[in-house]
Coordinates of C-alpha atoms in Angstrom, one line a residue:
Chain A
M1 CA -1.5 19.1 -117.6
P2 CA -1.7 19.5 -113.8
Q3 CA 1.5 19.4 -111.9
G4 CA 2.6 20.2 -108.4
Q5 CA 0.6 19.6 -105.3
P6 CA -3.0 18.3 -105.3
E7 CA -5.4 20.7 -103.5
N8 CA -6.8 18.0 -101.2
V9 CA -5.1 15.1 -99.7
P10 CA -7.7 12.6 -98.7
N11 CA -7.6 10.6 -95.5
D12 CA -7.8 7.3 -97.3
G13 CA -4.9 5.4 -95.7
L14 CA -2.9 5.4 -98.9
T15 CA 0.6 6.7 -99.4
T16 CA 1.2 9.3 -102.1
R17 CA 2.7 6.6 -104.3
Q18 CA -0.1 4.2 -103.7
R19 CA -2.6 6.9 -104.5
R20 CA -0.6 8.0 -107.5
T21 CA -0.6 4.6 -109.2
R22 CA -4.2 3.7 -108.4
P23 CA -5.7 2.6 -111.6
L24 CA -8.2 4.9 -113.2
V25 CA -11.6 4.8 -114.8
V26 CA -11.6 7.5 -117.4
V27 CA -14.7 8.8 -119.3
H28 CA -14.6 10.8 -122.5
T29 CA -18.1 12.1 -123.2
G30 CA -19.9 15.1 -124.7
P31 CA -21.1 16.0 -128.2
G32 CA -17.8 17.1 -129.6
K33 CA -15.1 15.3 -131.5
G34 CA -12.0 13.7 -129.9
K35 CA -13.6 11.2 -127.5
S36 CA -12.3 8.1 -129.2
T37 CA -9.2 9.7 -130.7
A38 CA -8.1 10.8 -127.2
A39 CA -8.7 7.2 -125.9
F40 CA -6.5 5.9 -128.7
G41 CA -3.9 8.6 -127.9
L42 CA -3.8 7.3 -124.4
A43 CA -3.3 3.8 -125.8
L44 CA 0.0 5.0 -127.3
R45 CA 1.2 5.9 -123.8
A46 CA 0.1 2.5 -122.5
W47 CA 1.9 0.8 -125.4
N48 CA 5.1 2.7 -124.6
Q49 CA 4.8 1.4 -121.0
G50 CA 4.7 -2.2 -122.4
W51 CA 1.1 -2.7 -121.2
P52 CA -1.2 -5.2 -123.0
I53 CA -4.1 -3.3 -124.5
G54 CA -7.6 -4.5 -125.1
V55 CA -10.0 -2.5 -127.3
F56 CA -13.7 -3.2 -127.3
Q57 CA -15.6 -1.2 -129.9
F58 CA -19.3 -1.0 -129.3
V59 CA -19.8 0.4 -132.8
K60 CA -22.6 -0.4 -135.1
S61 CA -20.6 -0.2 -138.3
A62 CA -17.1 -1.5 -138.7
K63 CA -16.6 1.0 -141.5
W64 CA -15.4 3.7 -139.1
K65 CA -12.3 3.9 -137.1
V66 CA -10.2 1.7 -139.3
G67 CA -7.2 4.0 -139.0
E68 CA -6.6 3.6 -135.3
E69 CA -7.3 -0.2 -135.6
A70 CA -4.7 -0.6 -138.3
A71 CA -2.1 1.5 -136.5
L72 CA -2.6 0.0 -133.0
K73 CA -2.6 -3.5 -134.4
A74 CA 0.7 -2.7 -136.2
L75 CA 2.1 -1.5 -132.9
G76 CA 0.9 -4.7 -131.3
E77 CA 3.1 -6.6 -133.7
I78 CA 6.3 -4.9 -132.5
G79 CA 5.5 -4.3 -128.8
P80 CA 3.0 -5.3 -126.2
P81 CA 0.0 -7.1 -127.6
V82 CA -3.0 -5.1 -128.8
T83 CA -6.3 -7.1 -128.9
W84 CA -9.2 -5.7 -130.9
H85 CA -12.8 -6.7 -130.4
K86 CA -15.4 -5.0 -132.7
M87 CA -19.1 -5.3 -132.5
G88 CA -19.6 -4.0 -136.1
D89 CA -18.3 -7.2 -137.5
G90 CA -20.2 -9.3 -135.0
W91 CA -18.2 -10.0 -131.9
S92 CA -15.3 -12.3 -132.6
W93 CA -16.3 -14.6 -129.8
I94 CA -19.9 -15.3 -130.8
R95 CA -21.7 -16.1 -134.0
K96 CA -25.1 -14.4 -133.7
S97 CA -27.2 -12.4 -136.1
D98 CA -25.7 -9.0 -136.5
D99 CA -29.2 -7.6 -135.9
D100 CA -29.2 -8.6 -132.3
H101 CA -27.2 -5.7 -131.1
A102 CA -28.4 -5.8 -127.5
A103 CA -27.4 -9.4 -127.2
N104 CA -24.1 -8.6 -128.9
A105 CA -23.4 -5.8 -126.5
R106 CA -24.2 -8.0 -123.5
E107 CA -21.9 -10.7 -124.8
G108 CA -19.2 -8.0 -125.2
W109 CA -19.7 -6.9 -121.6
A110 CA -19.5 -10.5 -120.4
Q111 CA -16.2 -10.8 -122.2
I112 CA -14.9 -7.6 -120.6
K113 CA -15.9 -8.9 -117.2
R114 CA -14.0 -12.1 -117.9
D115 CA -10.9 -10.2 -119.0
L116 CA -11.1 -7.9 -116.0
T117 CA -11.2 -10.9 -113.7
A118 CA -8.3 -12.5 -115.5
E119 CA -6.3 -9.2 -115.7
T120 CA -5.8 -9.8 -119.4
Y121 CA -4.9 -6.2 -120.1
R122 CA -3.6 -3.1 -118.3
L123 CA -5.5 -0.7 -120.5
L124 CA -9.0 -1.4 -121.7
V125 CA -10.6 1.0 -124.2
L126 CA -14.4 0.5 -124.2
D127 CA -15.2 2.6 -127.2
E128 CA -18.8 3.9 -127.5
F129 CA -19.7 1.9 -124.4
T130 CA -21.9 4.7 -123.1
Y131 CA -24.6 3.7 -125.6
P132 CA -25.5 0.2 -124.6
I133 CA -25.7 1.6 -121.0
K134 CA -27.9 4.4 -122.1
W135 CA -30.2 2.1 -124.1
G136 CA -30.6 -0.1 -121.0
W137 CA -28.9 -3.1 -122.6
I138 CA -26.3 -3.2 -119.8
P139 CA -27.2 -2.1 -116.2
V140 CA -25.0 0.8 -115.1
E141 CA -25.0 -0.7 -111.6
D142 CA -23.3 -3.8 -112.9
V143 CA -20.7 -1.7 -114.8
I144 CA -19.9 0.3 -111.7
E145 CA -19.7 -2.6 -109.3
T146 CA -17.6 -4.6 -111.8
L147 CA -15.2 -1.7 -112.2
R148 CA -15.1 -0.9 -108.5
N149 CA -14.1 -4.5 -107.7
R150 CA -11.7 -5.1 -110.6
P151 CA -8.4 -6.6 -109.3
G152 CA -4.8 -5.4 -109.9
S153 CA -3.9 -2.4 -112.0
Q154 CA -6.3 -2.0 -114.9
H155 CA -7.0 1.4 -116.4
V156 CA -10.4 1.6 -118.2
V157 CA -11.3 4.3 -120.7
I158 CA -15.0 4.6 -121.7
T159 CA -16.0 6.8 -124.6
G160 CA -19.3 8.0 -126.0
R161 CA -22.0 10.7 -125.8
D162 CA -24.4 10.9 -122.9
A163 CA -22.4 9.0 -120.3
H164 CA -24.8 7.8 -117.6
P165 CA -24.7 10.3 -114.6
D166 CA -23.9 7.4 -112.2
L167 CA -20.9 6.5 -114.3
V168 CA -19.8 10.1 -114.4
A169 CA -20.1 10.3 -110.7
F170 CA -18.1 7.1 -110.2
A171 CA -15.2 7.7 -112.7
D172 CA -11.9 9.2 -111.6
L173 CA -11.3 11.3 -114.7
V174 CA -14.1 12.7 -116.8
T175 CA -13.6 15.0 -119.8
E176 CA -16.5 16.5 -121.8
M177 CA -15.7 17.2 -125.5
T178 CA -17.8 20.2 -126.6
K179 CA -18.3 21.2 -130.2
V180 CA -17.3 24.7 -130.9
R181 CA -17.3 24.4 -134.7
H182 CA -17.5 21.5 -137.1
P183 CA -17.0 21.4 -140.9
M184 CA -20.5 20.0 -141.2
D185 CA -21.7 23.5 -140.2
A186 CA -20.1 24.8 -143.4
G187 CA -21.5 22.0 -145.6
Q188 CA -18.4 19.8 -145.4
K189 CA -18.9 16.0 -144.9
G190 CA -16.4 13.7 -143.2
Q191 CA -13.2 12.6 -144.9
R192 CA -10.6 9.9 -144.7
G193 CA -7.7 10.5 -142.5
I194 CA -9.8 12.8 -140.3
E195 CA -13.0 10.9 -139.5
W196 CA -11.7 7.4 -140.0
Chain B
M1 CA -19.7 11.2 -135.5
P2 CA -21.9 13.2 -137.9
Q3 CA -23.3 11.4 -140.9
G4 CA -25.8 12.1 -143.6
Q5 CA -26.6 15.5 -145.0
P6 CA -25.0 18.7 -143.8
E7 CA -27.5 21.3 -142.7
N8 CA -26.2 24.1 -144.9
V9 CA -24.7 23.8 -148.4
P10 CA -22.7 26.9 -149.0
N11 CA -22.6 28.7 -152.3
D12 CA -18.8 28.4 -152.6
G13 CA -18.6 27.0 -156.1
L14 CA -17.2 23.7 -154.9
T15 CA -18.5 20.3 -155.6
T16 CA -19.4 18.1 -152.7
R17 CA -16.3 16.1 -153.3
Q18 CA -14.1 19.1 -153.4
R19 CA -15.6 20.5 -150.3
R20 CA -15.3 17.1 -148.6
T21 CA -11.6 16.8 -149.2
R22 CA -10.8 20.3 -148.4
P23 CA -7.9 20.2 -145.9
L24 CA -8.8 21.2 -142.3
V25 CA -7.5 23.4 -139.6
V26 CA -8.4 21.7 -136.4
V27 CA -8.1 23.2 -132.9
H28 CA -8.3 21.2 -129.6
T29 CA -8.6 23.7 -126.8
G30 CA -10.1 24.1 -123.3
P31 CA -9.0 23.2 -119.8
G32 CA -9.7 19.5 -119.9
K33 CA -7.6 16.5 -120.8
G34 CA -7.5 14.9 -124.2
K35 CA -6.4 17.8 -126.4
S36 CA -3.0 16.3 -127.3
T37 CA -4.1 12.7 -127.1
A38 CA -6.9 13.3 -129.5
A39 CA -4.4 15.0 -131.9
F40 CA -2.2 11.9 -131.8
G41 CA -5.2 9.7 -132.2
L42 CA -5.9 11.6 -135.4
A43 CA -2.3 10.9 -136.4
L44 CA -3.1 7.2 -136.3
R45 CA -5.8 7.7 -139.0
A46 CA -3.4 9.8 -141.1
W47 CA -0.7 7.1 -140.7
N48 CA -3.2 4.5 -141.9
Q49 CA -3.8 6.7 -145.0
G50 CA -0.1 6.7 -145.8
W51 CA 0.3 10.3 -145.1
P52 CA 3.7 11.8 -144.0
I53 CA 3.2 13.3 -140.5
G54 CA 5.0 16.2 -138.9
V55 CA 4.8 16.8 -135.1
F56 CA 5.9 20.1 -133.7
Q57 CA 5.8 20.2 -129.9
F58 CA 5.9 23.6 -128.3
V59 CA 6.4 22.1 -124.9
K60 CA 8.7 23.5 -122.2
S61 CA 9.8 20.1 -120.9
A62 CA 10.6 17.1 -123.0
K63 CA 9.8 14.9 -120.0
W64 CA 6.1 14.7 -120.9
K65 CA 4.4 13.0 -123.8
V66 CA 7.2 10.4 -124.4
G67 CA 4.6 7.7 -124.9
E68 CA 3.1 9.1 -128.1
E69 CA 6.5 10.0 -129.4
A70 CA 7.9 6.5 -129.1
A71 CA 4.8 4.9 -130.5
L72 CA 4.4 7.2 -133.5
K73 CA 8.1 7.0 -134.2
A74 CA 7.8 3.3 -134.2
L75 CA 4.9 3.5 -136.7
G76 CA 7.1 5.8 -138.8
E77 CA 9.6 3.0 -139.1
I78 CA 7.1 0.6 -140.7
G79 CA 4.8 3.1 -142.6
P80 CA 4.7 6.7 -143.8
P81 CA 7.4 8.8 -142.1
V82 CA 6.8 10.5 -138.8
T83 CA 9.0 13.5 -138.1
W84 CA 9.2 14.8 -134.6
H85 CA 10.3 18.3 -133.6
K86 CA 10.4 19.1 -129.9
M87 CA 11.1 22.4 -128.3
G88 CA 11.7 20.9 -124.8
D89 CA 15.0 19.5 -126.0
G90 CA 15.8 22.7 -127.9
W91 CA 14.6 22.5 -131.5
S92 CA 16.5 20.0 -133.5
W93 CA 17.4 22.5 -136.2
I94 CA 18.9 25.2 -134.0
R95 CA 21.4 25.3 -131.2
K96 CA 20.3 28.1 -129.0
S97 CA 20.1 28.5 -125.2
D98 CA 17.1 26.6 -124.0
D99 CA 16.2 29.6 -122.0
D100 CA 15.3 31.6 -125.0
H101 CA 11.8 30.1 -125.4
A102 CA 10.4 32.9 -127.4
A103 CA 13.2 32.7 -130.0
N104 CA 12.8 28.9 -130.0
A105 CA 9.1 29.2 -130.6
R106 CA 9.7 31.6 -133.5
E107 CA 12.2 29.3 -135.1
G108 CA 9.8 26.5 -134.7
W109 CA 7.1 28.5 -136.5
A110 CA 9.6 29.5 -139.2
Q111 CA 10.3 25.8 -139.8
I112 CA 6.5 25.1 -140.0
K113 CA 6.1 27.8 -142.6
R114 CA 8.9 26.3 -144.7
D115 CA 7.4 22.8 -144.4
L116 CA 3.9 24.1 -145.4
T117 CA 5.4 25.8 -148.4
A118 CA 7.3 22.6 -149.3
E119 CA 4.2 20.4 -148.6
T120 CA 6.5 18.2 -146.5
Y121 CA 3.6 16.6 -144.6
R122 CA -0.1 15.9 -145.1
L123 CA -0.8 16.1 -141.3
L124 CA 0.9 18.6 -139.1
V125 CA 0.3 18.4 -135.3
L126 CA 1.3 21.7 -133.6
D127 CA 1.1 20.6 -130.0
E128 CA 0.6 23.3 -127.5
F129 CA 1.0 25.9 -130.2
T130 CA -1.7 28.1 -128.6
Y131 CA 0.8 29.3 -125.9
P132 CA 3.4 31.1 -128.0
I133 CA 0.5 32.8 -129.8
K134 CA -1.1 33.7 -126.4
W135 CA 2.1 35.0 -125.1
G136 CA 2.6 37.2 -128.1
W137 CA 5.7 35.4 -129.4
I138 CA 4.0 34.6 -132.7
P139 CA 1.4 36.9 -134.3
V140 CA -1.9 35.3 -134.7
E141 CA -2.4 37.2 -138.0
D142 CA 0.7 35.6 -139.4
V143 CA -0.5 32.1 -138.3
I144 CA -3.9 32.6 -139.9
E145 CA -2.6 34.1 -143.1
T146 CA 0.0 31.3 -143.4
L147 CA -2.7 28.6 -142.8
R148 CA -5.2 30.3 -145.2
N149 CA -2.6 30.3 -148.0
R150 CA -1.0 26.9 -147.5
P151 CA -0.9 25.0 -150.7
G152 CA -2.1 21.4 -151.5
S153 CA -3.8 19.2 -149.0
Q154 CA -2.3 19.7 -145.6
H155 CA -4.4 19.2 -142.5
V156 CA -3.2 21.1 -139.4
V157 CA -4.1 20.3 -135.8
I158 CA -3.3 22.8 -133.1
T159 CA -3.6 22.0 -129.4
G160 CA -3.5 23.9 -126.2
R161 CA -5.5 25.9 -123.7
D162 CA -6.8 29.4 -124.4
A163 CA -6.7 29.3 -128.2
H164 CA -6.7 32.8 -129.6
P165 CA -10.3 33.9 -130.5
D166 CA -9.2 34.8 -134.0
L167 CA -7.7 31.3 -134.5
V168 CA -10.9 29.8 -133.2
A169 CA -12.9 31.9 -135.6
F170 CA -10.7 30.8 -138.5
A171 CA -10.4 27.1 -137.8
D172 CA -12.7 24.6 -139.6
L173 CA -13.1 22.3 -136.6
V174 CA -12.8 23.3 -133.0
T175 CA -13.4 21.1 -129.9
E176 CA -13.2 22.4 -126.4
M177 CA -12.2 19.8 -123.8
T178 CA -13.8 20.6 -120.5
K179 CA -12.8 19.1 -117.2
V180 CA -15.7 17.4 -115.4
R181 CA -13.6 15.5 -112.8
H182 CA -9.8 14.9 -112.5
P183 CA -8.0 12.6 -110.1
M184 CA -6.1 15.6 -108.8
D185 CA -9.3 16.7 -107.2
A186 CA -9.1 13.5 -105.1
G187 CA -5.5 14.0 -104.2
Q188 CA -4.1 11.8 -106.9
K189 CA -1.1 13.0 -109.0
G190 CA -0.2 12.1 -112.5
Q191 CA 1.0 8.6 -113.4
R192 CA 2.9 6.9 -116.2
G193 CA 0.8 5.4 -119.0
I194 CA -1.8 8.0 -118.4
E195 CA -0.2 11.4 -118.2
W196 CA 2.9 10.5 -120.3

């Protein structure tokens, strides 16, 4: 990880400490594995800081990613709270047809906006949130303006392939995960403990 | 994540199930962030499967990555055991000068080999293990032969920049993390909850 002196010190009127603790918008994108797992790895650091964590999974199926959900919920029982919202089950705060994914995604985003305004969490993981933006269900301008104007100290991690270029341009930290080799190439399908 | 049919089904004499549950060697490399956090995110899935987890951190300083250590150790108290070995403190099983990093790294590798033979864990995270290989402290041929011949079902995740090409060629799953943008570019240094 980077240490030492930053190459450029901007003329932004902030002290080094203010700049250092400025909350981040982080994007994990690209076709490779590790986008979501890295977000949940970050959540372990947030948990250790005592930060309330909100996870919003814009996944189509609740079958996947059960491992991190169980583990982080267990941590939420013995530390700062971990709140889990999952679209695959139908969002917890609405009772619509599961087929209406676009409406579900918009409701999820509306809830995120409410939580950002209320400063409910200090780390928000918006897992696979790039897709409803890509599909035009949620305007990227609304996402960027909301994140730009969020109060307090709220870090936001967004995962998923094909992150919108405007979101990439806006984010503070962007990592692209590139596939070099995948077991599927050798005829091996996904397995428990690795894929979920 | 990939679903459906693999493109190529190899003529390896294995059934789909056998091939599916074949244990993996996973490498997270590249200059971007997320290599270690993605490994620890995978550990959450392993934990949820009830698998014993062994973490071997080939880090120079124990200052970093305290968040994931505290969180995974807490999980180890309420689920399958999580064992943590850290070079930054001096390896727990030897009492050498901390200056002797090469000898420390070799001792760490010797312990990993013992644990692989004993099948102590079902997931091993060898964090920043690419460096002692890169620096010639541990022969890559020894690493590959040991991994190739490991018994049972032991998944091994190796993280760090500049993974040796032979290791990349041998591994089942390789992801490269590429930096698109980092807060350091805008004069922002690392901060708690994000970098550690």
